[in-house]
Short mmCIF file of C-alpha atoms in Angstrom, two decimals:
data_model
loop_
_atom_site.label_atom_id
_atom_site.label_comp_id
_atom_site.label_asym_id
_atom_site.label_seq_id
_atom_site.Cartn_x
_atom_site.Cartn_y
_atom_site.Cartn_z
CA MET X 1 -0.20 0.23 -0.13
CA LYS X 2 1.28 3.18 -0.46
CA GLN X 3 -0.40 6.87 -0.22
CA THR X 4 -1.60 8.75 -3.76
CA TYR X 5 -2.05 12.40 -4.63
CA THR X 6 -4.14 12.46 -7.68
CA LYS X 7 -7.23 10.88 -8.55
CA SER X 8 -5.97 9.17 -11.45
CA GLN X 9 -3.29 7.54 -9.01
CA LYS X 10 -6.15 6.62 -6.70
CA ILE X 11 -8.04 4.95 -9.73
CA ARG X 12 -5.06 3.03 -10.93
CA LEU X 13 -4.08 1.87 -7.25
CA LEU X 14 -7.84 0.76 -6.88
CA PHE X 15 -7.60 -1.38 -9.92
CA TYR X 16 -4.63 -2.86 -9.22
CA ILE X 17 -5.80 -4.20 -5.86
CA LEU X 18 -9.55 -4.86 -7.37
CA ILE X 19 -8.78 -6.82 -10.54
CA PRO X 20 -7.05 -9.73 -8.73
CA ILE X 21 -9.70 -9.49 -6.07
CA LEU X 22 -12.10 -10.05 -8.74
CA ILE X 23 -10.36 -13.03 -10.43
CA THR X 24 -9.80 -14.52 -7.03
CA GLN X 25 -13.35 -14.54 -6.03
CA LEU X 26 -14.41 -15.76 -9.60
CA SER X 27 -11.99 -19.02 -8.97
CA MET X 28 -13.75 -19.27 -5.51
CA TYR X 29 -17.19 -19.47 -7.29
CA ALA X 30 -15.55 -21.65 -10.28
CA MET X 31 -14.58 -24.27 -7.41
CA THR X 32 -18.27 -24.48 -6.48
CA PHE X 33 -19.19 -24.97 -9.97
CA PHE X 34 -17.06 -27.63 -10.59
CA ASP X 35 -18.10 -29.64 -7.81
CA VAL X 36 -21.74 -29.50 -8.80
CA MET X 37 -21.05 -30.04 -12.36
CA MET X 38 -18.77 -32.85 -12.53
CA SER X 39 -20.92 -34.77 -9.87
CA GLY X 40 -23.96 -33.79 -12.29
CA GLN X 41 -21.84 -36.17 -15.23
CA TYR X 42 -21.56 -38.94 -12.67
CA SER X 43 -25.37 -38.94 -11.64
CA THR X 44 -28.40 -37.16 -10.99
CA GLN X 45 -28.80 -38.30 -7.36
CA ASP X 46 -24.92 -37.23 -6.78
CA VAL X 47 -25.61 -34.10 -7.91
CA ALA X 48 -28.78 -33.64 -5.88
CA GLY X 49 -26.91 -34.54 -2.71
CA VAL X 50 -23.91 -32.40 -3.66
CA SER X 51 -25.70 -29.57 -4.32
CA ILE X 52 -27.85 -29.84 -0.97
CA GLY X 53 -24.54 -30.42 0.88
CA SER X 54 -23.42 -27.01 -0.40
CA SER X 55 -26.54 -24.88 -0.14
CA LEU X 56 -26.56 -26.12 3.65
CA TRP X 57 -22.68 -25.10 3.87
CA THR X 58 -22.43 -21.87 2.06
CA PRO X 59 -24.24 -19.68 4.16
CA VAL X 60 -22.25 -21.41 7.42
CA TYR X 61 -19.08 -20.62 5.97
CA THR X 62 -19.62 -17.74 4.31
CA GLY X 63 -21.22 -15.83 7.54
CA LEU X 64 -18.53 -17.39 9.80
CA SER X 65 -15.57 -16.82 7.87
CA GLY X 66 -16.66 -13.40 7.15
CA ILE X 67 -15.95 -12.59 10.91
CA LEU X 68 -12.01 -13.06 9.68
CA ILE X 69 -12.72 -10.01 7.34
CA ALA X 70 -12.35 -8.08 10.56
CA LEU X 71 -8.64 -8.81 10.13
CA THR X 72 -8.45 -6.47 6.95
CA PRO X 73 -9.41 -3.22 8.00
CA VAL X 74 -7.62 -3.82 11.33
CA VAL X 75 -4.29 -4.36 9.89
CA SER X 76 -4.88 -1.47 7.12
CA GLN X 77 -5.36 0.88 9.67
CA LEU X 78 -1.85 -0.43 11.82
CA ILE X 79 -0.24 -0.14 8.45
CA GLY X 80 -1.31 3.34 7.57
CA SER X 81 -1.03 4.74 11.32
CA ARG X 82 2.57 2.48 10.63
CA LYS X 83 2.11 0.76 14.07
CA PHE X 84 3.95 -2.36 12.41
CA LYS X 85 5.35 -4.26 14.90
CA SER X 86 1.39 -4.60 16.18
CA VAL X 87 0.61 -6.58 12.75
CA SER X 88 2.01 -9.56 13.82
CA TYR X 89 0.18 -10.01 16.90
CA SER X 90 -3.24 -9.18 15.22
CA VAL X 91 -2.67 -11.70 12.61
CA MET X 92 -1.66 -14.53 14.96
CA GLN X 93 -4.57 -13.74 17.03
CA ALA X 94 -6.72 -14.12 13.67
CA VAL X 95 -5.40 -17.13 12.98
CA TYR X 96 -6.34 -18.75 16.71
CA LEU X 97 -9.20 -17.39 16.23
CA ALA X 98 -9.85 -18.96 12.49
CA ILE X 99 -9.30 -22.31 14.42
CA SER X 100 -11.46 -22.19 17.27
CA LEU X 101 -14.50 -20.71 14.66
CA ALA X 102 -13.66 -24.02 12.83
CA LEU X 103 -13.69 -26.41 15.70
CA VAL X 104 -16.86 -24.80 16.57
CA ILE X 105 -18.26 -25.44 13.17
CA LEU X 106 -16.88 -29.28 13.61
CA LEU X 107 -18.54 -29.68 17.16
CA VAL X 108 -22.00 -28.32 15.99
CA GLY X 109 -22.26 -30.12 12.82
CA ALA X 110 -21.31 -33.30 14.21
CA PHE X 111 -24.76 -32.80 16.38
CA SER X 112 -26.80 -31.33 13.67
CA LEU X 113 -26.08 -32.42 10.63
CA ASN X 114 -28.25 -35.66 10.70
CA PRO X 115 -31.58 -33.70 12.17
CA VAL X 116 -31.34 -31.38 9.56
CA LEU X 117 -31.09 -33.99 6.55
CA ASN X 118 -33.50 -36.22 8.45
CA ALA X 119 -36.16 -32.85 8.53
CA MET X 120 -35.63 -32.53 4.37
CA ASN X 121 -37.26 -36.22 3.99
CA LEU X 122 -34.50 -36.87 1.32
CA GLU X 123 -34.46 -39.95 -1.03
CA ASP X 124 -32.01 -42.18 0.87
CA ASN X 125 -29.39 -42.03 -1.91
CA VAL X 126 -29.51 -38.37 -2.04
CA HIS X 127 -29.41 -38.26 1.80
CA ARG X 128 -26.40 -39.91 1.73
CA VAL X 129 -24.13 -38.53 -0.58
CA ALA X 130 -25.25 -34.81 1.17
CA HIS X 131 -24.29 -36.52 4.55
CA ASP X 132 -21.08 -38.10 3.15
CA TYR X 133 -20.17 -35.07 1.26
CA LEU X 134 -20.36 -32.53 4.27
CA ILE X 135 -18.40 -35.09 6.55
CA ALA X 136 -15.27 -35.21 3.65
CA LEU X 137 -15.58 -31.61 2.97
CA SER X 138 -15.33 -31.25 6.80
CA LEU X 139 -12.04 -32.32 6.73
CA GLY X 140 -10.93 -28.90 5.07
CA ILE X 141 -12.56 -26.73 7.49
CA ILE X 142 -9.44 -25.57 9.76
CA PRO X 143 -7.35 -25.23 6.96
CA LEU X 144 -9.81 -23.25 4.90
CA PHE X 145 -10.67 -20.98 7.77
CA VAL X 146 -6.96 -20.27 8.84
CA TYR X 147 -6.38 -19.44 5.04
CA ASN X 148 -9.02 -16.59 5.50
CA ALA X 149 -7.13 -15.32 8.16
CA LEU X 150 -4.26 -15.11 6.08
CA ARG X 151 -5.80 -14.07 3.06
CA ALA X 152 -6.97 -11.08 4.73
CA PHE X 153 -3.58 -10.11 6.11
CA ILE X 154 -2.24 -10.43 2.55
CA ASP X 155 -5.04 -8.53 0.91
CA ALA X 156 -4.75 -5.96 3.57
CA LEU X 157 -0.76 -4.99 2.39
CA GLY X 158 -2.47 -4.27 -0.84
CA GLN X 159 -0.95 -7.62 -2.45
CA THR X 160 -4.25 -8.87 -3.85
CA ARG X 161 -2.29 -10.59 -6.52
CA ILE X 162 -1.12 -12.88 -4.34
CA SER X 163 -4.18 -14.23 -3.49
CA MET X 164 -5.17 -14.18 -6.80
CA MET X 165 -2.56 -16.66 -8.00
CA ILE X 166 -2.88 -18.90 -4.92
CA THR X 167 -6.42 -19.42 -5.95
CA LEU X 168 -5.87 -19.50 -9.45
CA GLY X 169 -3.30 -22.31 -8.61
CA ALA X 170 -5.82 -24.39 -6.39
CA LEU X 171 -8.48 -24.32 -9.35
CA PRO X 172 -6.62 -27.01 -11.77
CA ILE X 173 -5.95 -29.02 -8.48
CA ASN X 174 -9.64 -29.04 -7.31
CA VAL X 175 -10.65 -30.06 -10.58
CA LEU X 176 -7.93 -32.75 -11.16
CA PHE X 177 -8.71 -34.40 -7.61
CA ASN X 178 -12.80 -34.03 -8.34
CA TYR X 179 -11.67 -36.13 -11.40
CA LEU X 180 -9.64 -38.61 -9.62
CA PHE X 181 -12.17 -39.08 -6.90
CA ILE X 182 -15.22 -39.18 -8.37
CA TYR X 183 -14.56 -41.06 -11.22
CA GLY X 184 -11.95 -43.45 -9.65
CA LYS X 185 -9.33 -42.67 -12.00
CA PHE X 186 -5.75 -44.00 -11.91
CA GLY X 187 -6.49 -46.37 -8.70
CA PHE X 188 -8.27 -43.85 -7.14
CA PRO X 189 -11.69 -44.79 -4.94
CA GLU X 190 -14.92 -44.30 -7.24
CA LEU X 191 -16.71 -42.06 -4.85
CA GLY X 192 -19.30 -40.33 -6.87
CA GLY X 193 -20.25 -36.72 -5.72
CA VAL X 194 -18.88 -37.56 -2.46
CA GLY X 195 -15.24 -37.62 -4.11
CA SER X 196 -15.79 -33.81 -4.57
CA GLY X 197 -16.14 -33.01 -1.10
CA TYR X 198 -13.03 -34.80 -0.46
CA ALA X 199 -11.20 -32.75 -3.24
CA THR X 200 -12.05 -29.72 -2.12
CA ALA X 201 -10.58 -30.86 1.50
CA ILE X 202 -7.46 -31.56 -0.12
CA THR X 203 -7.36 -28.17 -2.08
CA TYR X 204 -7.92 -26.18 1.29
CA TRP X 205 -4.98 -27.82 2.84
CA ILE X 206 -2.98 -27.00 0.03
CA ILE X 207 -4.03 -23.38 -0.31
CA ALA X 208 -3.40 -23.01 3.68
CA LEU X 209 0.23 -24.69 3.28
CA VAL X 210 0.88 -22.34 0.30
CA ALA X 211 -0.42 -19.20 1.98
CA ILE X 212 1.99 -20.09 5.01
CA LEU X 213 5.06 -20.26 3.13
CA VAL X 214 4.39 -16.96 1.20
CA VAL X 215 3.62 -15.46 4.39
CA VAL X 216 6.90 -16.37 5.92
CA LYS X 217 8.90 -16.48 3.22
CA ILE X 218 8.14 -13.55 1.00
CA ASN X 219 8.70 -10.15 1.48
CA PRO X 220 6.56 -7.73 1.84
CA PHE X 221 4.96 -10.44 4.26
CA SER X 222 7.95 -11.98 5.77
CA THR X 223 9.10 -8.34 6.96
CA TYR X 224 6.12 -8.52 9.51
CA GLU X 225 7.30 -12.18 10.94
CA VAL X 226 4.27 -13.51 11.18
CA PHE X 227 4.57 -17.32 13.02
CA ARG X 228 8.04 -16.33 14.22
CA GLU X 229 6.29 -16.00 17.64
CA PHE X 230 3.43 -17.91 18.91
CA PHE X 231 1.86 -15.39 21.17
CA ARG X 232 -0.53 -16.15 23.98
CA VAL X 233 -4.47 -16.12 23.29
CA SER X 234 -5.59 -12.81 23.98
CA LEU X 235 -9.37 -12.69 24.89
CA LYS X 236 -8.71 -9.03 24.76
CA GLU X 237 -7.39 -9.00 20.75
CA TRP X 238 -10.35 -11.87 20.01
CA ARG X 239 -13.16 -9.44 21.32
CA ALA X 240 -11.88 -6.62 19.52
CA LEU X 241 -11.69 -8.62 15.98
CA LEU X 242 -15.02 -9.72 16.97
CA ALA X 243 -16.54 -6.67 17.63
CA ILE X 244 -15.85 -6.05 13.99
CA GLY X 245 -16.04 -9.12 12.79
CA VAL X 246 -19.37 -10.96 14.07
CA PRO X 247 -21.65 -7.89 12.84
CA ILE X 248 -19.56 -8.22 9.41
CA GLY X 249 -20.09 -12.36 9.41
CA LEU X 250 -24.31 -11.65 10.49
CA ALA X 251 -24.70 -9.39 7.48
CA ILE X 252 -23.00 -11.67 4.90
CA PHE X 253 -25.37 -14.69 6.56
CA PHE X 254 -28.31 -12.41 6.34
CA GLU X 255 -27.43 -11.97 2.42
CA THR X 256 -26.56 -15.58 2.02
CA SER X 257 -29.36 -17.22 3.66
CA ILE X 258 -32.07 -15.13 2.27
CA PHE X 259 -31.67 -16.90 -1.07
CA SER X 260 -31.79 -20.56 0.47
CA ALA X 261 -34.81 -19.12 2.18
CA VAL X 262 -36.43 -17.75 -1.44
CA THR X 263 -35.62 -21.20 -2.48
CA LEU X 264 -37.43 -23.44 -0.43
CA LEU X 265 -40.61 -20.91 -0.78
CA MET X 266 -40.48 -21.76 -4.58
CA SER X 267 -40.54 -25.07 -4.31
CA LYS X 268 -44.43 -24.96 -4.40
CA TYR X 269 -44.20 -23.96 -7.99
CA ASP X 270 -43.36 -26.15 -10.90
CA THR X 271 -40.18 -27.86 -12.26
CA VAL X 272 -39.59 -25.24 -14.85
CA THR X 273 -40.13 -22.02 -12.75
CA ILE X 274 -37.71 -23.60 -9.94
CA ALA X 275 -35.32 -24.18 -12.77
CA SER X 276 -35.46 -20.84 -14.24
CA HIS X 277 -35.12 -19.19 -11.35
CA GLN X 278 -32.14 -21.29 -10.13
CA ILE X 279 -30.60 -20.31 -13.02
CA ALA X 280 -31.24 -16.71 -13.05
CA MET X 281 -30.32 -16.80 -9.53
CA ASN X 282 -26.48 -18.61 -10.45
CA PHE X 283 -26.06 -15.56 -12.69
CA ALA X 284 -27.01 -13.17 -10.57
CA SER X 285 -24.26 -14.92 -8.09
CA LEU X 286 -21.79 -14.70 -10.90
CA LEU X 287 -22.28 -11.08 -11.62
CA TYR X 288 -22.52 -10.06 -7.72
CA MET X 289 -18.82 -10.70 -7.91
CA MET X 290 -17.95 -7.35 -9.49
CA PRO X 291 -19.40 -5.27 -6.53
CA LEU X 292 -18.14 -7.55 -4.22
CA SER X 293 -14.77 -7.46 -5.20
CA MET X 294 -15.12 -3.51 -5.28
CA SER X 295 -16.46 -3.92 -1.87
CA MET X 296 -13.21 -6.02 -0.65
CA ALA X 297 -11.10 -3.60 -2.23
CA LEU X 298 -12.64 -0.35 -0.85
CA THR X 299 -12.17 -1.76 2.79
CA ILE X 300 -8.40 -2.25 2.38
CA VAL X 301 -7.72 1.85 1.04
CA ILE X 302 -10.18 3.07 2.92
CA GLY X 303 -8.53 1.35 6.11
CA PHE X 304 -5.22 2.19 4.98
CA GLU X 305 -6.32 6.09 4.65
CA ILE X 306 -8.01 6.29 7.86
CA GLY X 307 -5.21 4.68 9.90
CA ALA X 308 -3.35 7.36 8.41
CA ALA X 309 -5.69 9.91 9.23
CA ARG X 310 -6.08 11.15 5.38
CA TYR X 311 -9.89 11.70 6.21
CA LYS X 312 -10.23 13.74 2.61
CA ASP X 313 -8.26 10.61 0.47
CA ALA X 314 -10.74 8.34 2.11
CA LYS X 315 -13.73 10.27 1.18
CA GLU X 316 -12.37 10.48 -2.62
CA TYR X 317 -11.83 7.15 -2.76
CA SER X 318 -15.12 6.19 -1.71
CA LEU X 319 -16.52 8.48 -4.23
CA ILE X 320 -14.61 6.76 -6.88
CA GLY X 321 -15.30 3.49 -6.07
CA ILE X 322 -18.95 3.85 -6.02
CA THR X 323 -18.75 5.64 -9.11
CA LEU X 324 -17.19 2.84 -11.06
CA ALA X 325 -19.13 -0.05 -9.64
CA LEU X 326 -22.26 1.88 -10.54
CA MET X 327 -20.70 2.59 -14.05
CA MET X 328 -19.84 -1.22 -14.53
CA SER X 329 -23.35 -1.93 -13.40
CA LEU X 330 -24.97 -0.09 -15.89
CA VAL X 331 -22.66 -1.45 -18.95
CA LEU X 332 -23.16 -5.20 -17.55
CA SER X 333 -26.83 -4.61 -17.08
CA ALA X 334 -26.80 -3.07 -20.80
CA ILE X 335 -25.33 -6.32 -21.92
CA LEU X 336 -27.58 -8.60 -19.74
CA PHE X 337 -30.62 -6.74 -21.05
CA PHE X 338 -29.95 -7.32 -24.77
CA PHE X 339 -27.94 -11.12 -24.55
CA ARG X 340 -30.13 -12.43 -21.96
CA GLU X 341 -31.65 -15.19 -24.19
CA PRO X 342 -28.49 -16.07 -25.24
CA VAL X 343 -27.36 -16.22 -21.23
CA ALA X 344 -30.47 -18.48 -20.72
CA SER X 345 -29.38 -21.17 -23.47
CA ALA X 346 -25.90 -21.50 -22.35
CA TYR X 347 -27.64 -23.13 -19.18
CA THR X 348 -30.19 -25.40 -20.90
CA LYS X 349 -31.54 -26.55 -24.03
CA ASP X 350 -35.43 -26.60 -22.56
CA HIS X 351 -37.16 -23.78 -24.54
CA ALA X 352 -39.60 -23.28 -21.31
CA VAL X 353 -37.02 -23.20 -19.22
CA MET X 354 -34.82 -21.11 -21.48
CA LEU X 355 -37.86 -18.46 -22.29
CA LEU X 356 -38.61 -17.95 -18.07
CA THR X 357 -34.92 -17.63 -17.73
CA SER X 358 -34.69 -14.73 -19.87
CA HIS X 359 -37.76 -13.03 -17.76
CA PHE X 360 -36.05 -13.79 -14.65
CA LEU X 361 -32.58 -12.19 -15.55
CA ILE X 362 -34.68 -8.73 -16.36
CA PHE X 363 -34.96 -8.61 -12.76
CA ALA X 364 -31.49 -9.85 -12.29
CA ILE X 365 -30.50 -6.31 -13.97
CA PHE X 366 -32.44 -4.39 -11.23
CA PHE X 367 -31.24 -6.68 -8.27
CA GLN X 368 -27.68 -6.10 -9.73
CA ILE X 369 -28.10 -2.16 -9.76
CA SER X 370 -28.95 -2.07 -6.42
CA ASP X 371 -25.90 -4.30 -5.93
CA ALA X 372 -23.59 -2.23 -7.18
CA LEU X 373 -24.39 0.67 -4.74
CA GLN X 374 -25.00 -1.34 -1.34
CA ALA X 375 -21.85 -3.61 -1.76
CA PRO X 376 -19.23 -0.59 -2.18
CA ILE X 377 -21.06 1.50 0.71
CA GLN X 378 -20.44 -2.03 2.79
CA GLY X 379 -17.10 -1.99 1.96
CA ILE X 380 -16.51 1.52 2.70
CA LEU X 381 -17.78 1.29 6.07
CA ARG X 382 -16.16 -1.55 6.90
CA GLY X 383 -12.58 0.30 6.10
CA TYR X 384 -14.06 2.97 8.64
CA LYS X 385 -14.56 0.29 11.33
CA ASP X 386 -18.23 0.78 11.13
CA VAL X 387 -20.14 -2.43 10.90
CA ASN X 388 -23.02 -2.66 12.95
CA VAL X 389 -25.27 -0.48 11.00
CA THR X 390 -24.36 -2.69 7.77
CA PHE X 391 -25.49 -5.50 9.95
CA ALA X 392 -28.87 -3.89 10.91
CA MET X 393 -29.47 -2.86 7.64
CA SER X 394 -28.68 -6.09 6.26
CA LEU X 395 -31.46 -7.84 8.49
CA LEU X 396 -33.94 -5.34 7.64
CA SER X 397 -33.58 -5.03 4.11
CA TYR X 398 -33.33 -8.90 3.41
CA TRP X 399 -35.58 -10.42 6.20
CA ILE X 400 -37.72 -7.49 7.46
CA LEU X 401 -38.88 -5.75 4.38
CA GLY X 402 -37.42 -8.11 1.37
CA LEU X 403 -38.96 -11.28 2.18
CA PRO X 404 -42.30 -10.13 3.58
CA ILE X 405 -42.46 -7.94 0.56
CA GLY X 406 -41.67 -10.95 -2.01
CA TYR X 407 -44.19 -13.09 -0.21
CA ILE X 408 -46.82 -10.65 -0.31
CA PHE X 409 -46.46 -10.11 -3.99
CA ALA X 410 -46.13 -13.60 -5.00
CA LYS X 411 -49.20 -14.99 -2.80
CA PHE X 412 -51.58 -12.10 -3.34
CA THR X 413 -50.96 -10.49 -7.01
CA TYR X 414 -50.54 -11.77 -10.50
CA MET X 415 -46.70 -11.84 -10.00
CA GLY X 416 -46.58 -15.22 -8.80
CA ALA X 417 -42.44 -16.16 -8.27
CA PHE X 418 -41.49 -13.12 -9.83
CA GLY X 419 -42.82 -11.47 -6.61
CA TYR X 420 -39.86 -12.79 -4.48
CA TRP X 421 -37.55 -10.93 -7.02
CA ILE X 422 -39.48 -7.76 -6.63
CA GLY X 423 -39.08 -8.36 -2.97
CA LEU X 424 -35.36 -8.75 -2.52
CA ILE X 425 -34.67 -6.04 -5.15
CA SER X 426 -37.23 -3.49 -2.76
CA GLY X 427 -35.59 -4.63 0.40
CA LEU X 428 -32.11 -4.22 -1.54
CA ALA X 429 -32.64 -0.72 -2.97
CA LEU X 430 -33.88 0.41 0.72
CA GLY X 431 -30.94 -1.27 2.29
CA ALA X 432 -28.67 0.88 0.02
CA ILE X 433 -30.31 4.14 0.97
CA GLY X 434 -29.86 3.34 4.36
CA LEU X 435 -26.50 2.29 4.26
CA ALA X 436 -25.89 5.47 2.06
CA ALA X 437 -26.98 7.66 4.86
CA ARG X 438 -24.75 6.40 7.20
CA LEU X 439 -22.08 6.94 5.17
CA ARG X 440 -22.65 10.05 4.59
CA PHE X 441 -23.13 10.49 8.64
CA ILE X 442 -19.62 9.20 9.19
CA GLN X 443 -17.99 11.23 6.35
CA GLN X 444 -19.82 14.55 6.99
CA VAL X 445 -20.45 14.39 10.72
CA LYS X 446 -17.93 12.02 12.43
CA TYR X 447 -14.50 12.19 10.47
CA LYS X 448 -15.35 15.84 9.91
CA LYS X 449 -15.01 16.77 13.46
CA MET X 450 -11.93 14.69 13.84
CA ALA X 451 -10.17 16.49 10.69
#
């Protein structure tokens, strides 16, 4: 990270940090895609089991790992304020916290996995695949969370290309082990969809070990001497991380879990509607990688500027980030509007599903425009370490406003399944307005007084 003086320098630095984050997020997205796709090539029941396992795991993982995002603004502000000796201590405490969170997940999962799957009334083979897939995946939970903590540290230094290279390198490894374990090639056991769980767990171990080597051996990370000293666990430091991380994690959980809830509510519709909804939602999730990546990049640069007490520069970065996100969103919206039918045809050859998907994708346009505003603002507020309002707005916009509005439109109007999308778009737009008001208060009132 370095200080910038002009708007053009800020734009270049922001893109330097943003592009690798975007590629990293797309690579992580691709891992789940290949798990599902390659399991689907094995059998329908295997892909059903893996899909169910993934849908149960994703909200839990994204919510709890979101807690570790707290390390990014913490380290960014420490570096901005030139408190370099405190960085190693904070990173090691985050690693300890990551391991503890992983152990909590394993403990809770051991008692809750079977009851949850039993409540879903699945076919026996689908139940078995979902259960065994999650058990296999659990073998990699500890290294995954350690990697997330180290990635937060790496990214906080503005070295997002390193995270990109690690994740890009992991993608072909994951595909290779999928091939070996799912189909039983070259003497490996033929495990079907369950094999993708073992493949992913192995991949998690590899990326964690690579991240540790990078942090220990490569500059500029090695200068902070992380892992040189194993400090005692500090509950005070954990509380500081959790004070920032828990609201972030809950905000992410509310955001990811709402889509699972809508999917369950959509189950009363016919197969064509459900399939079309899932395809459109899948593509909307892909488009979300852009504003999400911008959000993560803004957290880094804003945290750095706030740590250095350069509040005017932080405000300028905010305006640049939001403007760029909205411009990219408008371009993507135009492309999606004119090419929605080719997009739908890439997912399915069923004409009825293709046609309905193209209608859902129109709603996806409004969805991602709202995301292009609220996601960057979330990242900016995290850079300021202002996270409680973001958490409250996520709960309000998705669960208190979005879902009830969607249910009303779906149940009591002619909109049907489209009503849930209207509800989510409405909640997201209202949430974005609330976050924008909070950002204005932070910049115009709170930090203006400190300037």
